[in-house]
Short mmCIF file of C-alpha atoms in Angstrom, two decimals:
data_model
loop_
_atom_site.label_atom_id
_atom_site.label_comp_id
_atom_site.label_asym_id
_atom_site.label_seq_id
_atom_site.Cartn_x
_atom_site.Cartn_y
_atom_site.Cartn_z
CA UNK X 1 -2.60 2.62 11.66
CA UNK X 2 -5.25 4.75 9.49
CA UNK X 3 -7.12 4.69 12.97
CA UNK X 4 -4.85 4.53 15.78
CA UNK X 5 -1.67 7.07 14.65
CA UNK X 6 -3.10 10.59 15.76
CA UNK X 7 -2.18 11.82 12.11
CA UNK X 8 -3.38 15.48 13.14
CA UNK X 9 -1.21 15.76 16.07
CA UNK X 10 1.59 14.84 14.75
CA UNK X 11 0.62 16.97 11.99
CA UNK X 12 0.72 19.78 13.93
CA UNK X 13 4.16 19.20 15.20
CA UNK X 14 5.89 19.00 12.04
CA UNK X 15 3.49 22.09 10.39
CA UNK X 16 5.64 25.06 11.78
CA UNK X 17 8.79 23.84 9.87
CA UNK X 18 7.02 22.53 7.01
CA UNK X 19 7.42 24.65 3.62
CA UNK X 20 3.94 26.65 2.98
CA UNK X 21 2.55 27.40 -0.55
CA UNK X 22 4.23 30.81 -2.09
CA UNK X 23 7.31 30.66 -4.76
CA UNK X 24 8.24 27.19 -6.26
CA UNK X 25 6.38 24.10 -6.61
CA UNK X 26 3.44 23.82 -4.24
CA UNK X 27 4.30 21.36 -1.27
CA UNK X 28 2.56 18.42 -0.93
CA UNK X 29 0.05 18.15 2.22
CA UNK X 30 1.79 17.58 5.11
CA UNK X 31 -0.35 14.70 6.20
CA UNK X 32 0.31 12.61 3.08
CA UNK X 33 4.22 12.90 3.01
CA UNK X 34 4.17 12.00 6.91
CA UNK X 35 2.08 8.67 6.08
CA UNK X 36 4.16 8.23 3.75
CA UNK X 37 7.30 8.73 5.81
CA UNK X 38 6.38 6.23 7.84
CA UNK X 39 5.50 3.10 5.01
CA UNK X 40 8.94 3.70 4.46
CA UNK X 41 10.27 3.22 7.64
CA UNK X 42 7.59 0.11 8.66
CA UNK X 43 8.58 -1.38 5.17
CA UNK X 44 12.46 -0.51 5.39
CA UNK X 45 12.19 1.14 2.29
CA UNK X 46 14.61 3.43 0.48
CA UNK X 47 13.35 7.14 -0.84
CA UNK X 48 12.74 5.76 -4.62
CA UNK X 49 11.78 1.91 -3.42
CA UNK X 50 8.92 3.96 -1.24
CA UNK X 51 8.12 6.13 -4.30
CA UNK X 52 8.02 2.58 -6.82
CA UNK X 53 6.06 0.78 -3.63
CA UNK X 54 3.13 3.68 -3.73
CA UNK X 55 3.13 3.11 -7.62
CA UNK X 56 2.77 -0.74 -7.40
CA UNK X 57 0.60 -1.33 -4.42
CA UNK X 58 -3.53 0.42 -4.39
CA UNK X 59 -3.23 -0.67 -0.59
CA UNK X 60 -0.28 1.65 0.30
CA UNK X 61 -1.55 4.35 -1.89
CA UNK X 62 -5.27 4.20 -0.02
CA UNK X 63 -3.51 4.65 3.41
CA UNK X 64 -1.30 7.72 1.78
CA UNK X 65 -4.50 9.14 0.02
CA UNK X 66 -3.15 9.19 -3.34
CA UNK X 67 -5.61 8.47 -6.54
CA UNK X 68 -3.48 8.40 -9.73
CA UNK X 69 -6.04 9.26 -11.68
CA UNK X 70 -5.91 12.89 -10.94
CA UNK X 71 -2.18 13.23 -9.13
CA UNK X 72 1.18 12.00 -8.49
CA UNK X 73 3.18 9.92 -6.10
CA UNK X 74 5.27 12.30 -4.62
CA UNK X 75 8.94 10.91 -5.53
CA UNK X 76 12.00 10.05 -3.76
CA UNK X 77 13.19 13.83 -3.59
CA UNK X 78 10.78 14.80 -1.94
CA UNK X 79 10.33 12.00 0.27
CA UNK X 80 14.11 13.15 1.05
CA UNK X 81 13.50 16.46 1.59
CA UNK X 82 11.31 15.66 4.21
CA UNK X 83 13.34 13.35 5.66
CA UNK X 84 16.18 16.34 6.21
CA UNK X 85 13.52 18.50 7.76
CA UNK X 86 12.23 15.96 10.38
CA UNK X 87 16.21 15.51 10.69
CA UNK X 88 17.11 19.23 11.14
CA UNK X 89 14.33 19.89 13.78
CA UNK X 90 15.02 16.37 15.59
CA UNK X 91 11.37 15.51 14.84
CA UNK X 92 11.48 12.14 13.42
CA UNK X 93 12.24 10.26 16.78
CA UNK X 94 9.62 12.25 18.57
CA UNK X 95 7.45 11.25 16.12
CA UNK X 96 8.02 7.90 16.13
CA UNK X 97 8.25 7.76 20.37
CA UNK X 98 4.88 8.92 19.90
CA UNK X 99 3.12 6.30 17.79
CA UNK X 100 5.33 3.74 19.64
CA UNK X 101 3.21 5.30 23.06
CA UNK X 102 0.00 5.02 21.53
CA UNK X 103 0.35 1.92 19.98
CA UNK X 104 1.76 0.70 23.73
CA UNK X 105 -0.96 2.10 25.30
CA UNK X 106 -3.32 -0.26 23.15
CA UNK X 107 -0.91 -3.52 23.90
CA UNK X 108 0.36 -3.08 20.33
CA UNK X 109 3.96 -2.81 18.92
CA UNK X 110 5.16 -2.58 14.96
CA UNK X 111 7.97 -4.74 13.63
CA UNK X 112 9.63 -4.11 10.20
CA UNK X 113 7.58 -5.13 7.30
CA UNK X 114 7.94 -6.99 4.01
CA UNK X 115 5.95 -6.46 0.81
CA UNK X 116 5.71 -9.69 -1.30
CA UNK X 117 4.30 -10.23 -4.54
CA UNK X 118 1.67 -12.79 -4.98
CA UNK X 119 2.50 -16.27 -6.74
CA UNK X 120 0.14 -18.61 -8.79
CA UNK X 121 1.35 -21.78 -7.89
CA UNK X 122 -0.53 -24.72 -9.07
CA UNK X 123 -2.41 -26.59 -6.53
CA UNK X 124 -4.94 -30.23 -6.57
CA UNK X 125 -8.08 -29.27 -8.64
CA UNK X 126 -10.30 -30.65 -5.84
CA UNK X 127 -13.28 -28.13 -4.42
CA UNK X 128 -14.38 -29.82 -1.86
CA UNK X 129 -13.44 -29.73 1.63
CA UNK X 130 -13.82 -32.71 4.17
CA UNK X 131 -17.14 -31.76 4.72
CA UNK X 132 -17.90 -32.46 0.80
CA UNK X 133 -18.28 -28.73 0.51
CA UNK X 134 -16.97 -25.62 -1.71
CA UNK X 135 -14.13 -24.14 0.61
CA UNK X 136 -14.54 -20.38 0.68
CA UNK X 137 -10.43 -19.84 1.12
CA UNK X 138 -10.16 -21.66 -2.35
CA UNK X 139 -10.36 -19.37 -5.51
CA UNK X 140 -9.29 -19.67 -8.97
CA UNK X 141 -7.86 -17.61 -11.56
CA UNK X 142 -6.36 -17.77 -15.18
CA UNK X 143 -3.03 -16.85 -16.11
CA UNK X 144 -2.68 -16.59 -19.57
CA UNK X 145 -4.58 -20.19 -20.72
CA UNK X 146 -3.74 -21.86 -17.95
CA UNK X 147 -6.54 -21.86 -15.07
CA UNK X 148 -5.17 -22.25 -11.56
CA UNK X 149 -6.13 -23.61 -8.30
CA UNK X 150 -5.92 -22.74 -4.89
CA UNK X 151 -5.46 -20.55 -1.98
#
């Protein structure tokens, strides 16, 4: 999506409606609340389960271009605000007609996505594959002082 979804474009739509620095809090760039309209809409995500998904997750925060060490997740009020703009303007389905065409165009389509947390399960000790080998898929870790095993 980082290189298919023509973020300026749609950018551009949404940027004549879109608050502009002045009085008040400064808005935050256009570009990063639309990306992060959309994880919440591919990841059926309410306005504060978006805001707590940014927070948990480096991979969602990467595609939003946020770095917490030197600014905020933007939170579910404002996520909401934009929400009600794109709303007011009828934007959002144009928007989303539009990724929908480009992502047809390249014989793809999005479904609705799940997040899921990883689990250590414990798994046969053995590293070596039928070929007597170290299999690269197998890793280990440690949680607490108990070493695991597996995939």
């Amino acid at each position: 999506m980082e290189r298919i979804v023509p973020w300026q474009e749609m950018c551009a739509v949404i940027d004549p409606h879109y608050p502009k620095p002045g009085n008040g809090r400064p808005p935050v760039r256009l570009e990063r609340m639309l990306r992060m309209y959309f994880v919440q809409h591919w990841f059926n995500l309410a306005d504060e389960a978006c805001e707590e998904a940014l927070l948990d997750s480096t991979a969602l925060r990467r595609f939003v271009g946020i770095d917490l060490g030197s600014e905020r997740v933007p939170d579910g009020t404002t996520l909401l605000k934009l929400r009600r703009l794109l709303e007011r303007h009828q934007l959002g389905e144009r928007l989303f007609a539009a990724v929908g065409q480009v992502l047809q165009q390249r014989g793809l389509k999005v479904g609705v996505g799940t997040i899921v947390d990883a689990t250590i399960i414990g798994a046969p000790s053995a590293t070596k594959n039928a070929d007597k080998a170290r299999d690269p898929e197998m890793h280990q870790t440690r949680k607490g002082q108990q070493w695991y095993f597996g995939m």
